[in-house]
PDB file of C-alpha atoms in Angstrom:
ATOM      1  CA  MET C   1     -51.574 -95.534 -48.629  1.00  0.00           C
ATOM      2  CA  ILE C   2     -49.444 -94.418 -51.511  1.00  0.00           C
ATOM      3  CA  HIS C   3     -48.883 -97.179 -54.174  1.00  0.00           C
ATOM      4  CA  LYS C   4     -46.090 -96.780 -56.687  1.00  0.00           C
ATOM      5  CA  ARG C   5     -42.882 -98.430 -58.177  1.00  0.00           C
ATOM      6  CA  ILE C   6     -39.930 -98.139 -56.264  1.00  0.00           C
ATOM      7  CA  ALA C   7     -36.289 -98.559 -56.271  1.00  0.00           C
ATOM      8  CA  CYS C   8     -35.298-102.252 -56.080  1.00  0.00           C
ATOM      9  CA  SER C   9     -31.971-102.386 -54.211  1.00  0.00           C
ATOM     10  CA  GLU C  10     -30.118-105.510 -52.949  1.00  0.00           C
ATOM     11  CA  GLU C  11     -30.833-104.165 -49.388  1.00  0.00           C
ATOM     12  CA  LEU C  12     -34.461-104.229 -50.129  1.00  0.00           C
ATOM     13  CA  LEU C  13     -34.480-107.594 -51.842  1.00  0.00           C
ATOM     14  CA  ASN C  14     -32.698-109.298 -48.859  1.00  0.00           C
ATOM     15  CA  SER C  15     -34.765-107.339 -46.121  1.00  0.00           C
ATOM     16  CA  PHE C  16     -38.186-107.459 -47.262  1.00  0.00           C
ATOM     17  CA  PHE C  17     -38.449-110.770 -49.260  1.00  0.00           C
ATOM     18  CA  PRO C  18     -37.804-114.308 -48.452  1.00  0.00           C
ATOM     19  CA  GLU C  19     -34.131-115.324 -48.944  1.00  0.00           C
ATOM     20  CA  LYS C  20     -35.195-118.123 -51.593  1.00  0.00           C
ATOM     21  CA  ILE C  21     -37.229-115.394 -53.528  1.00  0.00           C
ATOM     22  CA  ALA C  22     -34.395-112.800 -53.493  1.00  0.00           C
ATOM     23  CA  ALA C  23     -31.875-115.688 -54.697  1.00  0.00           C
ATOM     24  CA  THR C  24     -34.265-116.586 -57.606  1.00  0.00           C
ATOM     25  CA  VAL C  25     -34.366-113.057 -59.084  1.00  0.00           C
ATOM     26  CA  GLU C  26     -30.964-111.426 -58.268  1.00  0.00           C
ATOM     27  CA  ASP C  27     -29.661-111.888 -61.597  1.00  0.00           C
ATOM     28  CA  LYS C  28     -32.698-110.898 -63.520  1.00  0.00           C
ATOM     29  CA  LYS C  29     -33.101-107.189 -62.977  1.00  0.00           C
ATOM     30  CA  PRO C  30     -35.974-107.422 -60.647  1.00  0.00           C
ATOM     31  CA  PHE C  31     -38.371-104.263 -60.119  1.00  0.00           C
ATOM     32  CA  VAL C  32     -40.884-103.644 -57.277  1.00  0.00           C
ATOM     33  CA  TYR C  33     -44.046-102.091 -56.719  1.00  0.00           C
ATOM     34  CA  GLY C  34     -44.516-100.644 -53.184  1.00  0.00           C
ATOM     35  CA  ALA C  35     -47.257 -99.514 -50.685  1.00  0.00           C
ATOM     36  CA  VAL C  36     -45.928 -96.684 -48.587  1.00  0.00           C
ATOM     37  CA  ASP C  37     -47.699 -95.523 -45.455  1.00  0.00           C
ATOM     38  CA  GLU C  38     -48.294 -91.824 -46.052  1.00  0.00           C
ATOM     39  CA  GLU C  39     -48.007 -91.014 -42.264  1.00  0.00           C
ATOM     40  CA  SER C  40     -44.782 -92.707 -41.463  1.00  0.00           C
ATOM     41  CA  GLY C  41     -43.200 -93.087 -44.888  1.00  0.00           C
ATOM     42  CA  ASP C  42     -42.581 -96.717 -44.188  1.00  0.00           C
ATOM     43  CA  LEU C  43     -42.843 -99.304 -46.853  1.00  0.00           C
ATOM     44  CA  VAL C  44     -45.514-101.627 -45.741  1.00  0.00           C
ATOM     45  CA  GLY C  45     -46.096-103.866 -48.600  1.00  0.00           C
ATOM     46  CA  ALA C  46     -44.376-104.919 -52.018  1.00  0.00           C
ATOM     47  CA  CYS C  47     -44.787-106.886 -55.087  1.00  0.00           C
ATOM     48  CA  LEU C  48     -41.701-108.347 -56.846  1.00  0.00           C
ATOM     49  CA  PHE C  49     -41.462-108.622 -60.673  1.00  0.00           C
ATOM     50  CA  THR C  50     -39.289-109.773 -63.600  1.00  0.00           C
ATOM     51  CA  VAL C  51     -39.818-109.634 -67.223  1.00  0.00           C
ATOM     52  CA  ALA C  52     -39.848-113.160 -68.614  1.00  0.00           C
ATOM     53  CA  ASP C  53     -36.973-114.316 -70.744  1.00  0.00           C
ATOM     54  CA  ASN C  54     -38.985-116.909 -72.936  1.00  0.00           C
ATOM     55  CA  ARG C  55     -42.400-115.406 -73.108  1.00  0.00           C
ATOM     56  CA  THR C  56     -42.971-112.444 -75.193  1.00  0.00           C
ATOM     57  CA  LYS C  57     -44.649-109.282 -73.498  1.00  0.00           C
ATOM     58  CA  THR C  58     -44.836-111.330 -70.350  1.00  0.00           C
ATOM     59  CA  ALA C  59     -43.874-110.348 -66.803  1.00  0.00           C
ATOM     60  CA  ILE C  60     -43.595-112.642 -63.860  1.00  0.00           C
ATOM     61  CA  MET C  61     -44.971-111.654 -60.270  1.00  0.00           C
ATOM     62  CA  HIS C  62     -42.597-113.804 -58.029  1.00  0.00           C
ATOM     63  CA  TYR C  63     -43.888-112.514 -54.557  1.00  0.00           C
ATOM     64  CA  CYS C  64     -46.451-110.117 -52.919  1.00  0.00           C
ATOM     65  CA  ILE C  65     -46.156-109.317 -49.182  1.00  0.00           C
ATOM     66  CA  VAL C  66     -47.758-107.073 -46.650  1.00  0.00           C
ATOM     67  CA  LYS C  67     -46.343-106.392 -43.205  1.00  0.00           C
ATOM     68  CA  ASP C  68     -48.080-107.618 -40.149  1.00  0.00           C
ATOM     69  CA  GLY C  69     -50.495-105.210 -38.726  1.00  0.00           C
ATOM     70  CA  PHE C  70     -51.481-104.009 -42.404  1.00  0.00           C
ATOM     71  CA  ARG C  71     -52.897-107.218 -43.559  1.00  0.00           C
ATOM     72  CA  ARG C  72     -56.600-107.749 -44.255  1.00  0.00           C
ATOM     73  CA  GLU C  73     -56.886-104.243 -45.370  1.00  0.00           C
ATOM     74  CA  ASP C  74     -56.911-105.004 -49.086  1.00  0.00           C
ATOM     75  CA  ILE C  75     -53.244-103.563 -49.431  1.00  0.00           C
ATOM     76  CA  GLY C  76     -52.029-106.384 -51.411  1.00  0.00           C
ATOM     77  CA  SER C  77     -55.003-106.356 -53.900  1.00  0.00           C
ATOM     78  CA  ALA C  78     -54.531-102.655 -54.289  1.00  0.00           C
ATOM     79  CA  LEU C  79     -50.790-103.007 -54.814  1.00  0.00           C
ATOM     80  CA  VAL C  80     -51.197-105.659 -57.589  1.00  0.00           C
ATOM     81  CA  GLU C  81     -54.132-103.515 -59.402  1.00  0.00           C
ATOM     82  CA  THR C  82     -51.507-100.564 -59.406  1.00  0.00           C
ATOM     83  CA  ALA C  83     -48.601-102.732 -60.686  1.00  0.00           C
ATOM     84  CA  MET C  84     -50.935-104.331 -63.369  1.00  0.00           C
ATOM     85  CA  LYS C  85     -51.892-100.868 -64.696  1.00  0.00           C
ATOM     86  CA  SER C  86     -48.343 -99.783 -64.816  1.00  0.00           C
ATOM     87  CA  LEU C  87     -47.211-102.867 -66.664  1.00  0.00           C
ATOM     88  CA  SER C  88     -49.989-102.743 -69.254  1.00  0.00           C
ATOM     89  CA  LYS C  89     -49.021 -99.062 -70.103  1.00  0.00           C
ATOM     90  CA  ALA C  90     -45.600-100.416 -70.594  1.00  0.00           C
ATOM     91  CA  GLY C  91     -46.728-102.786 -73.257  1.00  0.00           C
ATOM     92  CA  ILE C  92     -46.846-106.039 -71.001  1.00  0.00           C
ATOM     93  CA  LYS C  93     -49.816-108.292 -72.251  1.00  0.00           C
ATOM     94  CA  TYR C  94     -49.541-111.108 -69.670  1.00  0.00           C
ATOM     95  CA  VAL C  95     -48.535-111.487 -66.019  1.00  0.00           C
ATOM     96  CA  VAL C  96     -47.475-114.962 -64.660  1.00  0.00           C
ATOM     97  CA  TYR C  97     -47.829-115.650 -61.131  1.00  0.00           C
ATOM     98  CA  ARG C  98     -45.893-118.866 -59.797  1.00  0.00           C
ATOM     99  CA  GLU C  99     -45.391-120.261 -56.516  1.00  0.00           C
ATOM    100  CA  ILE C 100     -43.603-123.482 -55.485  1.00  0.00           C
ATOM    101  CA  SER C 101     -43.913-125.246 -52.014  1.00  0.00           C
ATOM    102  CA  ASP C 102     -44.033-128.377 -49.946  1.00  0.00           C
ATOM    103  CA  ASN C 103     -46.891-126.722 -47.861  1.00  0.00           C
ATOM    104  CA  SER C 104     -50.333-127.375 -49.494  1.00  0.00           C
ATOM    105  CA  LEU C 105     -51.744-124.871 -47.123  1.00  0.00           C
ATOM    106  CA  SER C 106     -49.444-122.131 -48.084  1.00  0.00           C
ATOM    107  CA  LEU C 107     -50.404-122.954 -51.825  1.00  0.00           C
ATOM    108  CA  LEU C 108     -54.066-122.568 -51.301  1.00  0.00           C
ATOM    109  CA  GLU C 109     -53.706-119.361 -49.642  1.00  0.00           C
ATOM    110  CA  SER C 110     -51.570-118.169 -52.768  1.00  0.00           C
ATOM    111  CA  LEU C 111     -54.222-119.598 -54.992  1.00  0.00           C
ATOM    112  CA  ARG C 112     -57.079-117.688 -53.338  1.00  0.00           C
ATOM    113  CA  PHE C 113     -55.040-114.406 -53.539  1.00  0.00           C
ATOM    114  CA  ALA C 114     -54.159-114.873 -57.106  1.00  0.00           C
ATOM    115  CA  THR C 115     -57.804-115.781 -58.041  1.00  0.00           C
ATOM    116  CA  ALA C 116     -59.029-112.685 -55.993  1.00  0.00           C
ATOM    117  CA  CYS C 117     -56.550-110.545 -58.258  1.00  0.00           C
ATOM    118  CA  ASP C 118     -58.242-111.889 -61.439  1.00  0.00           C
ATOM    119  CA  PHE C 119     -55.263-114.581 -62.131  1.00  0.00           C
ATOM    120  CA  LEU C 120     -56.491-117.656 -64.087  1.00  0.00           C
ATOM    121  CA  PRO C 121     -55.074-120.840 -63.866  1.00  0.00           C
ATOM    122  CA  GLY C 122     -52.228-121.136 -66.365  1.00  0.00           C
ATOM    123  CA  THR C 123     -50.510-124.334 -66.997  1.00  0.00           C
ATOM    124  CA  GLY C 124     -52.327-126.544 -64.553  1.00  0.00           C
ATOM    125  CA  GLU C 125     -50.957-128.731 -61.890  1.00  0.00           C
ATOM    126  CA  GLU C 126     -47.180-128.643 -61.690  1.00  0.00           C
ATOM    127  CA  TRP C 127     -44.293-130.092 -59.861  1.00  0.00           C
ATOM    128  CA  LEU C 128     -40.592-129.864 -59.622  1.00  0.00           C
ATOM    129  CA  LEU C 129     -38.876-133.110 -59.302  1.00  0.00           C
ATOM    130  CA  TYR C 130     -35.236-133.531 -58.082  1.00  0.00           C
ATOM    131  CA  TYR C 131     -33.002-136.524 -59.078  1.00  0.00           C
ATOM    132  CA  SER C 132     -29.449-137.300 -58.218  1.00  0.00           C
ATOM    133  CA  THR C 133     -27.630-138.198 -61.467  1.00  0.00           C
ATOM    134  CA  SER C 134     -25.678-140.914 -59.758  1.00  0.00           C
ATOM    135  CA  LYS C 135     -28.922-142.769 -59.045  1.00  0.00           C
ATOM    136  CA  LEU C 136     -30.300-142.115 -62.520  1.00  0.00           C
ATOM    137  CA  LEU C 137     -27.423-143.976 -64.079  1.00  0.00           C
ATOM    138  CA  SER C 138     -29.167-147.055 -63.049  1.00  0.00           C
ATOM    139  CA  ARG C 139     -32.236-146.136 -65.346  1.00  0.00           C
ATOM    140  CA  LEU C 140     -30.049-145.902 -68.591  1.00  0.00           C
ATOM    141  CA  SER C 141     -31.393-149.083 -70.105  1.00  0.00           C
ATOM    142  CA  VAL C 142     -34.975-147.647 -69.645  1.00  0.00           C
ATOM    143  CA  LEU C 143     -34.120-144.243 -71.285  1.00  0.00           C
ATOM    144  CA  GLU C 144     -32.467-145.833 -74.142  1.00  0.00           C
ATOM    145  CA  LYS C 145     -35.375-148.307 -74.697  1.00  0.00           C
ATOM    146  CA  ASN C 146     -37.928-145.358 -74.652  1.00  0.00           C
ATOM    147  CA  CYS C 147     -35.822-142.885 -76.760  1.00  0.00           C
ATOM    148  CA  VAL C 148     -37.701-144.296 -79.972  1.00  0.00           C
ATOM    149  CA  SER C 149     -37.923-141.074 -82.074  1.00  0.00           C
ATOM    150  CA  GLN C 150     -35.711-140.601 -85.319  1.00  0.00           C
ATOM    151  CA  LYS C 151     -36.577-136.717 -85.306  1.00  0.00           C
ATOM    152  CA  ILE C 152     -34.586-135.697 -81.998  1.00  0.00           C
ATOM    153  CA  ASP C 153     -32.075-133.175 -83.044  1.00  0.00           C
ATOM    154  CA  LYS C 154     -29.785-130.131 -81.543  1.00  0.00           C
ATOM    155  CA  VAL C 155     -29.286-126.685 -82.488  1.00  0.00           C
ATOM    156  CA  LYS C 156     -26.149-124.728 -81.749  1.00  0.00           C
ATOM    157  CA  ASN C 157     -27.707-121.446 -81.015  1.00  0.00           C
ATOM    158  CA  THR C 158     -30.598-119.145 -81.505  1.00  0.00           C
ATOM    159  CA  LYS C 159     -29.080-118.018 -84.854  1.00  0.00           C
ATOM    160  CA  ASP C 160     -30.148-121.300 -86.328  1.00  0.00           C
ATOM    161  CA  GLU C 161     -32.677-120.821 -88.945  1.00  0.00           C
ATOM    162  CA  ARG C 162     -35.169-123.371 -87.371  1.00  0.00           C
ATOM    163  CA  VAL C 163     -35.252-121.272 -84.239  1.00  0.00           C
ATOM    164  CA  TYR C 164     -35.909-118.090 -85.891  1.00  0.00           C
ATOM    165  CA  SER C 165     -38.841-119.531 -87.742  1.00  0.00           C
ATOM    166  CA  PHE C 166     -40.157-121.270 -84.940  1.00  0.00           C
ATOM    167  CA  ASN C 167     -40.146-117.772 -82.960  1.00  0.00           C
ATOM    168  CA  ARG C 168     -41.693-115.961 -85.933  1.00  0.00           C
ATOM    169  CA  GLU C 169     -44.401-118.568 -86.966  1.00  0.00           C
ATOM    170  CA  THR C 170     -45.487-120.114 -83.715  1.00  0.00           C
ATOM    171  CA  THR C 171     -49.199-119.511 -82.541  1.00  0.00           C
ATOM    172  CA  ASP C 172     -48.428-120.075 -78.723  1.00  0.00           C
ATOM    173  CA  SER C 173     -47.460-116.331 -77.819  1.00  0.00           C
ATOM    174  CA  LEU C 174     -46.391-117.630 -74.170  1.00  0.00           C
ATOM    175  CA  PHE C 175     -43.529-119.584 -75.639  1.00  0.00           C
ATOM    176  CA  ARG C 176     -40.310-118.421 -77.205  1.00  0.00           C
ATOM    177  CA  ILE C 177     -36.838-120.074 -77.402  1.00  0.00           C
ATOM    178  CA  ASN C 178     -34.380-117.472 -76.092  1.00  0.00           C
ATOM    179  CA  ALA C 179     -30.648-117.878 -75.850  1.00  0.00           C
ATOM    180  CA  ALA C 180     -30.707-117.428 -72.003  1.00  0.00           C
ATOM    181  CA  ASP C 181     -33.164-120.261 -71.497  1.00  0.00           C
ATOM    182  CA  PHE C 182     -31.148-123.253 -72.852  1.00  0.00           C
ATOM    183  CA  ASP C 183     -27.848-124.826 -72.962  1.00  0.00           C
ATOM    184  CA  PRO C 184     -27.363-126.087 -76.595  1.00  0.00           C
ATOM    185  CA  LYS C 185     -25.246-129.002 -75.616  1.00  0.00           C
ATOM    186  CA  LEU C 186     -27.895-130.371 -73.258  1.00  0.00           C
ATOM    187  CA  SER C 187     -31.065-129.366 -74.882  1.00  0.00           C
ATOM    188  CA  ASN C 188     -32.933-131.255 -77.590  1.00  0.00           C
ATOM    189  CA  PHE C 189     -35.612-130.613 -80.040  1.00  0.00           C
ATOM    190  CA  TYR C 190     -38.186-132.540 -82.072  1.00  0.00           C
ATOM    191  CA  VAL C 191     -37.803-131.653 -85.958  1.00  0.00           C
ATOM    192  CA  GLU C 192     -40.184-132.376 -88.600  1.00  0.00           C
ATOM    193  CA  ASP C 193     -39.600-131.315 -92.024  1.00  0.00           C
ATOM    194  CA  GLY C 194     -37.009-128.825 -90.931  1.00  0.00           C
ATOM    195  CA  LYS C 195     -39.371-127.082 -88.418  1.00  0.00           C
ATOM    196  CA  ILE C 196     -39.128-127.341 -84.664  1.00  0.00           C
ATOM    197  CA  MET C 197     -42.251-128.903 -83.506  1.00  0.00           C
ATOM    198  CA  ALA C 198     -41.270-129.590 -79.897  1.00  0.00           C
ATOM    199  CA  ALA C 199     -38.587-128.438 -77.443  1.00  0.00           C
ATOM    200  CA  CYS C 200     -36.774-129.732 -74.250  1.00  0.00           C
ATOM    201  CA  LEU C 201     -34.985-126.732 -73.112  1.00  0.00           C
ATOM    202  CA  VAL C 202     -32.224-127.465 -70.405  1.00  0.00           C
ATOM    203  CA  ARG C 203     -30.149-124.879 -68.440  1.00  0.00           C
ATOM    204  CA  ASN C 204     -26.837-125.662 -66.819  1.00  0.00           C
ATOM    205  CA  GLU C 205     -26.882-123.939 -63.410  1.00  0.00           C
ATOM    206  CA  THR C 206     -23.547-125.219 -61.742  1.00  0.00           C
ATOM    207  CA  LYS C 207     -23.853-128.786 -61.138  1.00  0.00           C
ATOM    208  CA  GLN C 208     -27.491-128.741 -61.656  1.00  0.00           C
ATOM    209  CA  ALA C 209     -29.215-129.087 -64.851  1.00  0.00           C
ATOM    210  CA  LEU C 210     -32.836-127.370 -65.120  1.00  0.00           C
ATOM    211  CA  ILE C 211     -35.260-129.079 -67.639  1.00  0.00           C
ATOM    212  CA  ASN C 212     -38.251-126.869 -68.423  1.00  0.00           C
ATOM    213  CA  ASP C 213     -41.704-128.462 -69.031  1.00  0.00           C
ATOM    214  CA  ILE C 214     -41.274-129.740 -72.536  1.00  0.00           C
ATOM    215  CA  TYR C 215     -43.018-127.720 -75.166  1.00  0.00           C
ATOM    216  CA  ILE C 216     -44.991-129.774 -77.828  1.00  0.00           C
ATOM    217  CA  SER C 217     -46.879-128.256 -80.714  1.00  0.00           C
ATOM    218  CA  PRO C 218     -50.434-129.369 -81.144  1.00  0.00           C
ATOM    219  CA  ARG C 219     -49.630-130.378 -84.666  1.00  0.00           C
ATOM    220  CA  VAL C 220     -47.486-133.174 -83.485  1.00  0.00           C
ATOM    221  CA  ASN C 221     -49.004-136.651 -83.751  1.00  0.00           C
ATOM    222  CA  ASP C 222     -46.239-138.718 -82.554  1.00  0.00           C
ATOM    223  CA  ILE C 223     -47.404-139.835 -79.124  1.00  0.00           C
ATOM    224  CA  ASN C 224     -43.749-140.782 -78.322  1.00  0.00           C
ATOM    225  CA  ALA C 225     -42.325-137.091 -78.785  1.00  0.00           C
ATOM    226  CA  TYR C 226     -42.431-136.128 -75.052  1.00  0.00           C
ATOM    227  CA  THR C 227     -41.135-139.390 -73.751  1.00  0.00           C
ATOM    228  CA  SER C 228     -38.209-139.222 -76.390  1.00  0.00           C
ATOM    229  CA  LEU C 229     -37.222-135.963 -75.723  1.00  0.00           C
ATOM    230  CA  MET C 230     -37.248-136.497 -71.995  1.00  0.00           C
ATOM    231  CA  CYS C 231     -35.019-139.441 -72.107  1.00  0.00           C
ATOM    232  CA  SER C 232     -32.756-137.957 -74.815  1.00  0.00           C
ATOM    233  CA  CYS C 233     -32.061-134.819 -72.835  1.00  0.00           C
ATOM    234  CA  VAL C 234     -31.604-136.895 -69.517  1.00  0.00           C
ATOM    235  CA  MET C 235     -29.072-139.198 -71.119  1.00  0.00           C
ATOM    236  CA  THR C 236     -27.056-136.222 -72.661  1.00  0.00           C
ATOM    237  CA  ILE C 237     -27.001-134.642 -68.992  1.00  0.00           C
ATOM    238  CA  LEU C 238     -25.850-137.930 -67.488  1.00  0.00           C
ATOM    239  CA  ARG C 239     -22.726-137.914 -69.881  1.00  0.00           C
ATOM    240  CA  ASP C 240     -21.648-134.639 -68.221  1.00  0.00           C
ATOM    241  CA  PRO C 241     -19.651-135.565 -65.022  1.00  0.00           C
ATOM    242  CA  ASN C 242     -19.957-131.962 -63.717  1.00  0.00           C
ATOM    243  CA  ILE C 243     -23.729-132.097 -63.370  1.00  0.00           C
ATOM    244  CA  ALA C 244     -24.839-133.769 -59.956  1.00  0.00           C
ATOM    245  CA  GLU C 245     -28.432-133.188 -59.922  1.00  0.00           C
ATOM    246  CA  ILE C 246     -31.560-132.732 -62.383  1.00  0.00           C
ATOM    247  CA  CYS C 247     -34.314-130.737 -61.578  1.00  0.00           C
ATOM    248  CA  ILE C 248     -37.330-131.243 -64.026  1.00  0.00           C
ATOM    249  CA  GLN C 249     -40.418-129.159 -64.226  1.00  0.00           C
ATOM    250  CA  ALA C 250     -43.638-131.409 -64.813  1.00  0.00           C
ATOM    251  CA  VAL C 251     -47.005-130.023 -65.697  1.00  0.00           C
ATOM    252  CA  GLY C 252     -49.982-132.052 -65.542  1.00  0.00           C
ATOM    253  CA  ILE C 253     -50.517-135.500 -63.851  1.00  0.00           C
ATOM    254  CA  GLU C 254     -49.741-137.316 -66.965  1.00  0.00           C
ATOM    255  CA  ARG C 255     -46.350-135.950 -67.651  1.00  0.00           C
ATOM    256  CA  LEU C 256     -45.646-136.538 -63.819  1.00  0.00           C
ATOM    257  CA  GLN C 257     -46.503-140.169 -64.016  1.00  0.00           C
ATOM    258  CA  GLU C 258     -44.456-140.548 -67.174  1.00  0.00           C
ATOM    259  CA  ILE C 259     -41.461-139.031 -65.605  1.00  0.00           C
ATOM    260  CA  ARG C 260     -41.588-141.231 -62.548  1.00  0.00           C
ATOM    261  CA  ARG C 261     -42.042-144.228 -64.936  1.00  0.00           C
ATOM    262  CA  LEU C 262     -38.934-143.350 -66.662  1.00  0.00           C
ATOM    263  CA  LEU C 263     -36.885-142.102 -63.821  1.00  0.00           C
ATOM    264  CA  GLY C 264     -38.309-143.866 -60.600  1.00  0.00           C
ATOM    265  CA  ASP C 265     -39.426-141.872 -57.687  1.00  0.00           C
ATOM    266  CA  GLU C 266     -37.664-138.458 -57.103  1.00  0.00           C
ATOM    267  CA  ARG C 267     -35.256-137.623 -54.374  1.00  0.00           C
ATOM    268  CA  GLU C 268     -37.250-134.565 -53.565  1.00  0.00           C
ATOM    269  CA  GLY C 269     -40.347-132.992 -54.963  1.00  0.00           C
ATOM    270  CA  TYR C 270     -42.304-129.765 -54.660  1.00  0.00           C
ATOM    271  CA  GLN C 271     -45.909-128.891 -56.161  1.00  0.00           C
ATOM    272  CA  ALA C 272     -46.497-125.398 -57.480  1.00  0.00           C
ATOM    273  CA  ILE C 273     -49.120-123.130 -58.834  1.00  0.00           C
ATOM    274  CA  ASP C 274     -49.038-121.360 -62.166  1.00  0.00           C
ATOM    275  CA  MET C 275     -51.496-118.646 -63.104  1.00  0.00           C
ATOM    276  CA  VAL C 276     -51.798-115.894 -65.644  1.00  0.00           C
ATOM    277  CA  ARG C 277     -53.596-112.551 -65.959  1.00  0.00           C
ATOM    278  CA  TYR C 278     -54.141-111.231 -69.205  1.00  0.00           C
ATOM    279  CA  LEU C 279     -53.720-107.276 -69.496  1.00  0.00           C
TER     280      LEU C 279
END
């Protein structure tokens, strides 16, 4: 079996990987490491990666698949090791593996595979929660009541000196504020003494707003920072008549419970695993 990086064509993406995975990476310059059968020359396994936008020196492993008839031969593990060595030589320091599913058995199998490949727990328990904006309008009074911080502000773009200072000075090597990660009209920041101390990054994806898990610096003492940022962002989104749905990433059971307290039960939700391997 030969393990190597292979050309990532649109045909390969659509024929080898699940449709939802291919759609996730199609605009992000994906690259693939493949396992090729030496006798037939057929591709029997593949790992799909992209370079992370908001994490320095970080790659994301989106999917690893081995064809039926070749499984349980450690092909997937060997393929991951080949990819890790290559990525390390290219200067990558972290590889993140994420999977989202409503099938707990599928998540468990993925967790076992990632653990066997030396991935470690990353952000902990994670959920993606979907809300209809029309239904959330009834929660405006709750949102207004809980948006109590006076330190919520916006930035026009990444040329803002506060963004530059944050990216230069933050000790969290896995979080950066990049232009591709947020819509400045919808995103909000917690600013203290002219410095960004917390960030709620929102992306506008054609009628859907995506709220990333809120980053909060360990130096923030305001227990209302998370709640205020979430409320201010949701209220901003609700003012945009073109957005019909909000998807919120929640990491940790406390944040999950807080979102449900503020917004009520989600229309649809999925649990996820988020793991990291240090190279």
